[in-house]
Amino acid sequence: MSKGRFGGYGGQYVPETLMNAVNELEEAYEMYKNDPEFQAELADLLKNYAGRPSLLYEAKKMTEDLGGAKIYLKREDLNHTGAHKINNVLGQVLLAKKMGKTRVIAETGAGQHGVATATAAALMGMECEVFMGKEDTDRQALNVYRMELLGAKVHPVTSGTMTLKDAVNETMREWANRMDDTLYVLGSVMGPHPFPTIVRDFQKVIGQEIKEQMLAKEGRLPDAVIACVGGGSNAIGAFYEFIPDEEVQLIGCEAAGLGIDTEKHAATIAKGSEGIFHGMKSLFCQNEYGQIAPVYSISAGLDYPGIGPEHAMLAAEGRAQYVPVTDEEAVEAFEYLSRTEGIIPAVESSHAVAYAMKLAPEMGRDKIIVINISGRGDKDVAAIARYRGVDIYE
Amino acid sequence: MNRIKKAFENKKAFIPFITGGDPNLEVTKKLLIAMQEAGADLIEIGIPFSDPIAEGVVIQAADERALAAGCTTDKLFDMVKTVQDEMNVPIVFMTYVNPIFAYGKRKFMKRCVECGIAGVIVPDLPFEEKEELAESCREYGVELVSLIAPTSHDRIRMIAKEAEGFLYCVSSLGVTGVRSEITTNIEDMIDKVREVTDIPCAVGFGIAAPEQAERMAAVSDGAIVGSAIVKIIAQYGEECVPYVKEYVKKMKDAVLRA
């Protein structure tokens, strides 16, 4: 019987070799998620190592400038390692340790999840190997060195399009090769069950904090929560707590690259179709024969041809809306938030900022928007400079 | 008796794998006939996929070559249809679930029947998810081949009980590709199968040398070889047919010695 379904999406489409590995992970997770000792350890790490709770910051200048809804920023960029990725890896690496594993492996696109995994592995004394597309190791040389500094081994992946999807393929292959002592620490709410559930559970702290902080500051829930979506982990983290609160609009921003009418985008919900890949039934950018499409975005973190199954379900049900945001809009938002609030957001998060800039002026001043700033933008400065024609090197 | 089972009747089977459309469909067609002449008992054709997660580097490269050469699921079906009257041994497709899903599950199985394809092997469709395709397979009488792996342990009986055609025994951890040594206790795996069914069991992954094929066939009902053949195709390109034929003959002889 198929497990891990979100509506018709999800499941466990992996080779037989990996079935006992995903089953072992599921059993361990079911046990530890209700284990007070595990939860206390994780809570301690989130507070004293990652720096949670992250701030919910009222962006007064941006609110005033846009002249509509009041804007709050959820500052995941202030977490240790500079993004929401740490929430998930602390949980998964701790889980790996409890399972008696001594080695973790991970895929990474831009390198944020790889850096976070290498960080957690260093902290908890685990061996760590990261698979990263050759194109990305070239583009993000600094993050490669950062992972090595943290004690991880980085494998450049030269198969396929040499980007994130190929890094996932290679990490799955490596896991099938060695699973006795190794856990695959997956970076997003995707892949075979139980990953989409585990990653969502470790990220849902974002939305729980937003709700608590918003009630304390405003005495009510926000009208909209906006987040960027690649695989969808920061978005599901921000959305999950609000799913039952139907008055709260949930908006995911996909990477439209050069535009959804070109071939250069990664807008899975706008342009993708149903498929089965990377262990899950969901929506994918693919051709009529089911060959997975090469996708594009200025943001390596959103440069993925699929989306987590829970997002596919929320889109199908109409509970969340998904909108495409282009490179150009994201870069403008990157610059806008830097200038207006003195906060340099990740180019991924800038997609959410860009949509909020469109939406806020259309909403009344009595409305409230929360933008999830999933990561900080230091890593993107050189790429944005190049986009603007300034040739600087990292 | 169904066609796949018949391939194992009264003998150990040798099962070669090639990627469809590598280096092009004309050569694939010639290879099918040549391999049959060399003694292949059942032939696996891989439908090339952009992201073959169960394959090692050799077959990954073959998939890339085939796709770059313009192979599509439709063109592959069309080619097989032109050769089906000349084929006495059964042909099965090996591919990932997405190319079948995208093609349309029922349409895919219908085309299989029209082109004489006896079964499908789908490495990323484990027991728990097999209903995804099983219904359309049943409707058209296309057999859905199951796989067991060295990590399957207590899952073997459950999988074997519902297995169709033959059972694909994955010899090693990891992905497809030539290995110098196969360390898994294949006898143990097959003993577990035999507790619940007499379905033929063929061993694949890692087999390249005749001695390995002989050893694997000795403890099972047949040997499957993919990467070693695909390597020959990669080396000789369009001139590969006689070399593959010679290799298949050598391997078939080894299996018959088992």
XYZ file of C-alpha atoms in Angstrom:
652
model
C 0.000 0.000 0.000
C 1.294 3.401 -0.958
C 2.280 5.666 1.929
C 2.917 9.358 2.422
C 0.163 10.740 0.229
C -0.917 14.368 0.028
C -4.144 14.064 -1.884
C -3.073 12.176 -4.999
C 0.549 13.332 -4.674
C 3.576 11.957 -2.834
C 4.309 8.260 -2.391
C 7.550 6.298 -2.414
C 8.770 5.742 -5.960
C 12.284 4.511 -5.214
C 14.267 1.438 -6.243
C 13.694 -1.681 -4.152
C 17.271 -1.358 -2.840
C 16.219 1.795 -0.961
C 12.856 0.611 0.372
C 14.160 -0.728 3.666
C 16.208 2.457 4.106
C 13.156 4.718 3.754
C 11.154 2.345 5.955
C 13.865 2.444 8.624
C 13.850 6.240 8.492
C 10.078 6.349 8.779
C 10.056 4.058 11.809
C 12.811 6.040 13.521
C 11.056 9.316 12.825
C 7.704 8.040 14.100
C 9.430 7.040 17.322
C 11.524 10.160 17.896
C 8.954 12.749 16.896
C 7.031 11.948 20.054
C 10.109 11.396 22.201
C 10.373 14.225 24.774
C 14.133 13.800 25.063
C 14.662 14.143 21.296
C 12.349 17.144 21.140
C 14.116 18.798 24.082
C 17.510 18.288 22.447
C 16.258 19.703 19.168
C 14.603 22.670 20.895
C 17.870 23.395 22.667
C 19.824 23.311 19.393
C 17.300 25.576 17.669
C 17.455 28.104 20.490
C 21.103 28.087 21.494
C 22.809 27.112 18.251
C 20.575 28.322 15.413
C 19.340 31.390 17.304
C 15.595 30.794 17.218
C 13.053 32.220 17.477
C 13.855 34.386 14.475
C 12.514 37.932 14.539
C 9.228 39.044 13.042
C 10.212 42.519 11.928
C 7.822 45.287 10.983
C 9.132 46.832 7.758
C 7.872 50.346 8.360
C 9.719 52.084 5.541
C 8.655 49.509 3.014
C 5.053 49.694 4.262
C 5.061 53.462 3.997
C 6.717 53.450 0.600
C 4.308 50.944 -0.922
C 1.336 52.674 0.655
C -0.872 49.653 1.268
C -0.855 46.649 3.572
C 1.398 46.612 6.609
C 4.443 44.436 5.912
C 6.250 42.169 8.309
C 9.403 40.231 7.487
C 10.039 36.831 9.051
C 13.795 36.944 9.471
C 14.983 33.409 8.716
C 18.051 35.112 7.284
C 19.183 35.757 10.848
C 19.502 32.063 11.667
C 22.934 30.534 12.027
C 24.251 29.762 8.506
C 21.951 32.466 7.147
C 18.861 30.597 6.037
C 15.934 28.425 7.087
C 17.843 25.311 5.978
C 19.389 24.930 9.451
C 15.970 24.119 11.015
C 15.694 20.959 8.960
C 19.293 19.775 9.102
C 19.544 20.060 12.876
C 16.476 17.806 13.069
C 17.616 15.322 10.451
C 21.246 15.056 11.553
C 20.129 14.613 15.158
C 17.757 11.909 13.940
C 20.617 10.261 12.006
C 22.703 10.224 15.142
C 19.906 8.663 17.189
C 19.548 6.028 14.468
C 23.185 5.102 15.010
C 24.357 6.462 11.659
C 27.867 7.913 11.444
C 27.710 9.506 8.013
C 25.300 11.885 6.299
C 25.032 12.684 2.598
C 23.161 15.563 0.999
C 22.428 17.226 -2.326
C 22.811 20.925 -2.744
C 22.030 23.501 -5.419
C 23.568 26.851 -4.556
C 25.212 25.263 -1.555
C 22.969 26.536 1.252
C 21.625 23.118 2.230
C 25.090 21.641 1.791
C 26.605 24.248 4.084
C 23.843 23.727 6.642
C 24.309 19.948 6.552
C 28.088 20.271 6.831
C 27.548 22.598 9.799
C 25.243 20.218 11.646
C 27.553 17.304 10.836
C 30.541 19.195 12.254
C 28.569 20.013 15.383
C 27.373 16.458 15.937
C 30.557 14.695 14.899
C 29.271 13.024 11.736
C 31.058 12.345 8.502
C 29.506 14.441 5.701
C 29.573 14.224 1.920
C 27.751 16.662 -0.326
C 26.800 16.201 -3.976
C 26.645 19.360 -6.033
C 26.243 19.867 -9.790
C 29.513 20.727 -11.501
C 27.953 23.888 -12.882
C 26.988 24.937 -9.352
C 30.418 24.131 -7.862
C 31.857 26.495 -10.479
C 29.243 29.211 -9.856
C 29.386 28.888 -6.070
C 33.051 28.190 -5.423
C 32.892 30.024 -2.122
C 30.237 27.678 -0.751
C 32.303 24.672 -1.856
C 35.226 25.971 0.155
C 32.904 26.747 3.059
C 31.674 23.140 3.165
C 35.233 21.864 3.013
C 36.166 24.214 5.820
C 33.396 22.587 7.860
C 34.936 19.186 7.228
C 32.657 17.946 4.453
C 33.714 16.308 1.230
C 32.121 17.868 -1.868
C 31.543 15.746 -4.985
C 30.993 17.706 -8.200
C 28.275 15.931 -10.229
C 28.990 15.775 -13.949
C 25.926 13.853 -15.147
C 22.891 15.328 -16.925
C 22.500 19.079 -16.672
C 25.070 19.198 -13.826
C 22.685 21.113 -11.541
C 20.434 20.443 -8.536
C 18.297 17.651 -10.015
C 21.435 15.770 -11.003
C 22.840 16.298 -7.519
C 19.664 14.664 -6.124
C 20.072 11.740 -8.567
C 23.660 11.215 -7.479
C 22.859 11.419 -3.755
C 20.127 8.799 -4.210
C 22.601 6.580 -6.083
C 25.127 6.962 -3.301
C 22.493 6.169 -0.668
C 21.538 2.993 -2.563
C 25.223 2.093 -2.505
C 25.752 2.641 1.210
C 22.932 2.869 3.718
C 24.031 0.852 6.747
C 25.950 3.744 8.294
C 24.555 6.553 6.138
C 21.442 8.734 6.149
C 20.424 10.915 3.242
C 19.636 14.356 4.663
C 17.283 15.762 2.057
C 17.044 19.524 1.810
C 13.466 20.159 0.789
C 9.892 18.911 1.210
C 10.335 16.534 -1.693
C 11.538 13.052 -2.480
C 10.006 9.781 -1.310
C 7.968 9.461 1.874
C 8.864 10.138 4.686
C 11.048 13.080 3.569
C 8.267 15.537 2.626
C 6.674 15.017 6.048
C 9.908 15.060 8.049
C 11.228 18.211 6.389
C 7.866 19.961 6.771
C 7.708 19.037 10.449
C 11.194 20.427 11.038
C 10.336 23.624 9.133
C 6.856 24.269 10.522
C 8.448 26.141 13.421
C 8.591 29.149 11.042
C 4.813 29.439 10.780
C 4.272 28.594 14.439
C 6.529 31.478 15.415
C 4.891 33.836 12.899
C 1.496 33.076 14.393
C 2.640 33.569 17.974
C 4.594 36.737 17.186
C 1.780 38.185 15.090
C -0.795 37.556 17.809
C 1.510 39.260 20.322
C 2.134 42.293 18.074
C -1.197 42.729 16.326
C -3.604 40.569 18.250
C -4.724 38.916 15.042
C -3.611 36.711 12.159
C -2.005 38.134 9.006
C -4.048 38.423 5.801
C -1.343 36.918 3.617
C 1.828 34.887 4.067
C 4.214 35.011 1.114
C 7.211 32.754 0.513
C 9.368 31.647 -2.393
C 9.048 28.066 -3.672
C 11.670 25.839 -5.222
C 11.157 22.400 -3.698
C 9.122 24.338 -1.167
C 10.575 23.870 2.321
C 10.580 27.460 3.568
C 7.124 27.984 2.070
C 5.577 24.912 3.654
C 7.316 25.884 6.904
C 5.690 29.312 6.792
C 2.296 28.065 5.529
C 1.670 24.903 7.505
C 0.459 26.458 10.756
C -1.997 28.634 8.799
C -3.577 25.971 6.599
C -6.637 25.616 8.872
C -6.986 29.434 9.083
C -8.749 29.911 5.790
C -8.866 33.700 6.060
C -5.055 33.732 5.715
C -4.001 33.831 2.080
C -0.995 31.608 1.354
C 1.102 32.632 -1.653
C 4.077 30.775 -3.070
C 6.384 32.521 -5.529
C 7.954 30.376 -8.232
C 10.984 31.260 -10.306
C 9.849 32.473 -13.731
C 13.445 33.081 -14.847
C 13.356 34.977 -18.151
C 9.554 34.568 -18.243
C 7.095 31.686 -18.282
C 6.561 32.129 -22.006
C 10.235 31.370 -22.644
C 11.977 28.033 -22.052
C 14.147 29.576 -19.371
C 12.157 29.217 -16.165
C 11.555 26.911 -13.223
C 7.830 27.630 -12.742
C 6.575 24.140 -11.984
C 3.011 24.957 -10.994
C 2.458 27.494 -13.771
C 3.989 25.395 -16.530
C 4.577 21.859 -15.236
C 2.455 18.743 -15.440
C 1.804 15.716 -13.282
C 4.623 13.218 -13.156
C 6.578 10.785 -10.988
C 10.194 11.600 -10.286
C 12.666 11.756 -7.423
C 10.525 9.373 -5.420
C 7.278 11.330 -5.566
C 4.201 11.936 -7.654
C 3.915 15.690 -8.072
C 4.194 18.396 -10.712
C 7.291 18.632 -12.886
C 8.660 20.601 -15.800
C 8.949 17.885 -18.434
C 8.351 17.176 -22.102
C 5.549 15.063 -23.631
C 7.657 11.902 -23.180
C 8.271 12.515 -19.481
C 11.868 13.604 -19.932
C 12.636 16.058 -17.142
C 13.260 19.542 -18.506
C 16.393 21.561 -17.894
C 15.136 24.505 -15.853
C 16.542 27.944 -15.240
C 16.449 30.675 -12.626
C 18.927 33.313 -11.509
C 18.395 31.745 -8.111
C 20.117 28.376 -7.771
C 17.888 27.564 -4.791
C 14.736 27.715 -6.938
C 16.330 26.074 -9.967
C 14.524 22.739 -9.576
C 12.128 21.079 -12.068
C 9.664 19.812 -9.460
C 7.808 20.861 -6.336
C 7.026 19.127 -3.063
C 3.860 16.989 -3.128
C 2.145 18.920 -0.341
C 2.401 22.100 -2.424
C 0.980 20.251 -5.423
C -1.964 19.310 -3.198
C -2.420 22.838 -1.775
C -2.392 24.185 -5.349
C -4.920 21.597 -6.547
C -7.213 22.333 -3.611
C -6.821 26.059 -4.140
C -5.755 26.497 -0.512
C -2.514 28.166 -1.618
C -1.872 30.241 -4.713
C 1.346 30.074 -6.681
C 2.598 32.953 -8.772
C 5.570 33.266 -11.132
C 8.200 35.946 -10.490
C 10.913 36.724 -13.054
C 14.660 37.193 -12.557
C 14.277 40.887 -13.290
C 11.518 41.350 -10.698
C 13.515 39.418 -8.117
C 16.676 41.430 -8.716
C 14.715 44.671 -8.389
C 13.263 43.429 -5.111
C 16.740 42.395 -3.924
C 17.937 45.939 -4.487
C 14.752 47.493 -3.128
C 14.833 45.720 0.231
C 18.550 46.415 0.585
C 18.015 50.145 0.030
C 14.725 50.511 1.843
C 15.229 48.457 4.977
C 18.962 47.797 5.037
C 18.313 44.078 4.691
C 19.951 42.143 1.847
C 17.677 39.159 1.176
C 18.666 35.969 -0.616
C 17.788 36.131 -4.312
C 15.406 33.210 -3.607
C 13.557 35.206 -0.924
C 13.633 38.231 -3.231
C 11.034 36.438 -5.368
C 8.635 36.653 -2.404
C 9.577 40.283 -1.768
C 8.884 41.081 -5.430
C 5.358 39.682 -5.281
C 4.653 41.494 -2.012
C 5.685 44.732 -3.717
C 2.927 44.140 -6.272
C 0.337 42.949 -3.789
C 0.756 45.392 -0.888
C -0.340 48.544 -2.751
C -3.521 46.742 -3.862
C -4.450 45.950 -0.274
C -5.877 48.357 2.291
C -3.748 49.835 5.057
C -5.644 47.732 7.568
C -4.299 44.534 5.976
C -1.175 42.671 7.029
C 1.320 40.747 4.892
C 4.134 38.523 6.172
C 7.048 37.851 3.801
C 9.283 34.956 4.700
C 12.857 36.135 4.211
C 14.152 32.586 3.944
C 17.813 33.526 3.707
C 20.304 36.348 3.565
C 21.726 37.633 0.327
C 25.483 37.859 0.938
C 25.973 34.769 -1.215
C 24.229 36.474 -4.133
C 25.995 39.801 -4.197
C 28.514 38.831 -6.882
C 25.798 37.298 -9.098
C 23.571 40.369 -8.781
C 26.533 42.595 -9.599
C 27.191 40.536 -12.727
C 23.475 40.740 -13.618
C 23.849 44.503 -13.459
C 26.977 44.396 -15.595
C 29.490 44.912 -12.791
C 32.206 42.313 -13.081
C 33.276 41.450 -9.551
C 34.679 38.214 -8.269
C 33.889 36.453 -5.042
C 2.396 -20.548 -20.593
C 3.272 -16.873 -20.886
C 6.104 -15.817 -23.166
C 8.495 -14.601 -20.513
C 8.343 -17.805 -18.476
C 8.859 -19.770 -21.661
C 12.261 -18.125 -22.104
C 13.399 -20.050 -19.024
C 11.809 -23.364 -19.988
C 14.209 -26.293 -19.517
C 17.261 -24.023 -19.583
C 19.180 -21.256 -17.935
C 18.473 -17.955 -19.654
C 20.875 -15.328 -20.870
C 19.288 -11.873 -20.885
C 21.105 -8.984 -22.561
C 20.145 -5.332 -22.030
C 20.664 -2.488 -24.483
C 19.526 1.119 -24.375
C 17.044 1.782 -27.184
C 18.311 4.289 -29.725
C 21.987 4.065 -28.705
C 23.746 4.984 -30.923
C 20.610 5.093 -33.120
C 17.433 3.071 -33.714
C 18.769 1.370 -36.865
C 21.614 -0.131 -34.876
C 19.248 -1.097 -32.038
C 17.166 -3.017 -34.571
C 20.223 -4.860 -35.901
C 21.326 -5.606 -32.343
C 17.978 -7.223 -31.501
C 18.317 -9.660 -34.383
C 22.018 -10.279 -33.787
C 21.537 -10.962 -30.089
C 18.692 -13.362 -30.834
C 20.934 -15.196 -33.307
C 23.709 -15.317 -30.700
C 21.400 -17.132 -28.299
C 19.767 -14.483 -26.145
C 16.682 -15.974 -24.464
C 14.967 -12.713 -23.579
C 15.993 -9.173 -24.439
C 15.639 -6.024 -22.358
C 15.435 -2.690 -24.162
C 15.900 0.406 -22.044
C 13.715 3.377 -22.930
C 16.164 6.230 -22.434
C 15.332 8.605 -19.569
C 16.825 11.971 -18.692
C 17.410 11.003 -15.059
C 18.023 7.266 -14.649
C 18.636 7.079 -10.889
C 19.217 3.323 -10.761
C 21.894 3.377 -13.456
C 25.638 3.714 -13.174
C 27.710 5.928 -15.435
C 27.812 3.529 -18.418
C 24.048 3.332 -18.938
C 23.563 6.986 -17.941
C 25.838 7.901 -20.843
C 23.921 5.566 -23.173
C 20.643 7.264 -22.202
C 22.188 10.640 -22.933
C 23.481 9.450 -26.325
C 20.106 7.970 -27.278
C 18.173 11.098 -26.298
C 20.675 13.322 -28.082
C 20.243 11.135 -31.179
C 16.509 11.870 -31.048
C 15.128 8.618 -29.642
C 11.609 8.945 -28.230
C 9.182 6.400 -26.793
C 7.111 6.573 -29.990
C 10.079 6.049 -32.308
C 11.196 3.102 -30.176
C 7.738 1.500 -30.347
C 7.698 2.023 -34.120
C 11.106 0.368 -34.543
C 10.169 -2.640 -32.401
C 6.984 -3.060 -34.412
C 8.984 -3.372 -37.637
C 11.121 -6.157 -36.182
C 8.538 -8.097 -34.202
C 7.844 -10.680 -36.911
C 11.516 -11.631 -36.918
C 11.745 -12.003 -33.142
C 11.077 -15.369 -31.516
C 12.428 -14.422 -28.108
C 10.389 -12.146 -25.864
C 11.315 -8.490 -25.493
C 10.704 -6.458 -22.365
C 11.090 -2.735 -21.819
C 13.089 -1.424 -18.930
C 12.366 2.167 -18.055
C 11.441 4.534 -15.261
C 7.900 5.190 -14.173
C 7.739 8.757 -15.506
C 8.148 7.999 -19.230
C 5.276 5.486 -18.933
C 3.136 7.833 -16.835
C 3.707 10.755 -19.215
C 2.930 8.626 -22.291
C -0.353 7.566 -20.705
C -0.348 4.272 -18.844
C -3.081 2.554 -20.878
C -1.828 3.951 -24.175
C 1.668 2.700 -23.312
C 0.501 -0.840 -22.545
C -1.686 -0.915 -25.634
C 1.327 0.025 -27.766
C 3.369 -2.688 -25.998
C 0.862 -5.300 -27.112
C 0.785 -3.955 -30.683
C 4.570 -4.103 -30.885
C 5.018 -7.482 -29.232
C 6.513 -6.266 -25.954
C 5.882 -8.955 -23.327
C 6.604 -7.048 -20.147
C 8.010 -3.980 -18.410
C 10.681 -3.596 -15.734
C 10.394 -0.356 -13.797
C 13.197 0.053 -11.260
C 11.674 3.041 -9.457
C 8.326 1.333 -8.914
C 8.631 -0.687 -5.690
C 6.074 -3.200 -4.433
C 4.153 -0.571 -2.442
C 3.580 1.556 -5.544
C 3.096 -1.120 -8.175
C -0.647 -0.519 -8.455
C 0.359 2.678 -10.249
C 0.962 0.526 -13.352
C -0.407 -2.914 -12.442
C -3.963 -2.086 -13.420
C -3.123 -1.053 -16.980
C -0.622 -3.933 -17.265
C -3.365 -6.409 -16.327
C -5.824 -4.846 -18.710
C -3.494 -5.399 -21.675
C -1.710 -8.532 -20.471
C 1.701 -6.902 -20.201
C 3.697 -8.474 -17.371
C 5.088 -6.187 -14.696
C 8.437 -7.618 -13.621
C 9.351 -7.149 -9.942
C 12.818 -6.676 -8.470
C 14.390 -7.884 -5.233
C 17.604 -6.457 -3.831
C 20.285 -7.474 -1.309
C 18.524 -5.174 1.172
C 15.069 -6.702 0.635
C 15.404 -9.352 3.388
C 11.929 -9.908 4.832
C 10.342 -8.177 1.846
C 11.359 -10.943 -0.544
C 8.452 -13.276 0.193
C 5.912 -10.474 -0.110
C 7.332 -9.371 -3.462
C 7.832 -12.891 -4.826
C 4.279 -13.938 -4.025
C 2.892 -11.403 -6.495
C 5.744 -11.507 -9.025
C 4.972 -11.923 -12.729
C 7.072 -13.114 -15.666
C 10.392 -13.497 -13.914
C 11.899 -12.066 -10.756
C 14.814 -9.697 -11.260
C 17.363 -10.350 -8.499
C 19.589 -7.312 -8.040
C 22.985 -8.754 -7.150
C 24.587 -5.772 -5.460
C 23.958 -2.516 -3.646
C 24.083 0.714 -5.595
C 23.473 1.173 -9.281
C 23.987 -0.834 -12.473
C 27.543 -1.301 -13.654
C 30.354 -3.788 -13.958
C 31.743 -5.108 -10.691
C 34.849 -7.212 -10.168
C 33.136 -9.188 -7.450
C 29.572 -9.973 -6.385
C 29.478 -10.561 -2.655
C 25.753 -10.922 -1.997
C 24.517 -14.344 -1.008
C 22.254 -14.901 -4.005
C 21.357 -18.453 -2.903
C 19.812 -17.045 0.262
C 17.690 -14.607 -1.699
C 16.493 -17.306 -4.058
C 15.754 -19.737 -1.219
C 13.353 -17.156 0.188
C 11.690 -16.799 -3.198
C 11.363 -20.557 -3.527
C 9.421 -20.725 -0.249
C 6.517 -19.002 -1.951
C 6.800 -19.415 -5.728
C 8.556 -21.265 -8.533
C 8.828 -18.155 -10.706
C 12.111 -17.975 -12.685
C 14.762 -15.794 -11.018
C 17.416 -14.006 -13.086
C 20.362 -12.184 -11.553
C 21.483 -8.794 -12.794
C 23.724 -5.801 -11.853
C 27.477 -6.117 -12.030
C 27.859 -9.149 -14.293
C 30.423 -8.800 -17.104
C 32.753 -11.820 -17.235
C 31.608 -15.245 -18.484
C 32.701 -16.832 -15.189
C 30.450 -14.436 -13.257
C 27.518 -15.215 -15.541
C 28.135 -18.927 -15.102
C 28.320 -18.597 -11.324
C 25.156 -16.481 -11.119
C 23.227 -18.747 -13.489
C 24.323 -21.760 -11.455
C 22.439 -20.484 -8.415
C 19.493 -19.020 -10.310
C 17.589 -19.364 -13.572
C 19.568 -16.897 -15.621
C 21.918 -13.944 -15.883
C 21.195 -10.386 -17.022
C 23.976 -8.266 -18.519
C 23.625 -4.582 -19.373
C 26.563 -2.276 -18.771
C 29.147 -4.661 -20.269
C 27.196 -4.719 -23.549
C 26.491 -0.991 -23.515
C 30.237 -0.433 -23.100
C 30.894 -2.361 -26.313
C 28.264 -0.253 -28.077
C 29.896 2.917 -26.732
C 33.297 1.728 -27.939
C 32.349 0.682 -31.471
C 29.333 2.921 -32.146
C 27.543 2.013 -35.371
C 30.051 -0.787 -36.008
C 29.185 -2.512 -32.725
C 26.845 -5.258 -33.967
C 29.386 -8.078 -34.643
C 31.236 -7.338 -31.396
C 28.031 -7.460 -29.350
C 26.993 -10.641 -31.124
C 30.281 -12.317 -30.305
C 30.053 -11.233 -26.667
C 26.468 -12.449 -26.279
C 27.435 -15.822 -27.750
C 30.300 -16.157 -25.285
C 28.054 -15.230 -22.366
C 25.272 -17.554 -23.479
C 27.773 -20.441 -23.647
C 28.887 -19.592 -20.112
C 25.300 -19.606 -18.859
C 24.671 -22.968 -20.538
C 27.662 -24.415 -18.683
C 26.018 -23.483 -15.369
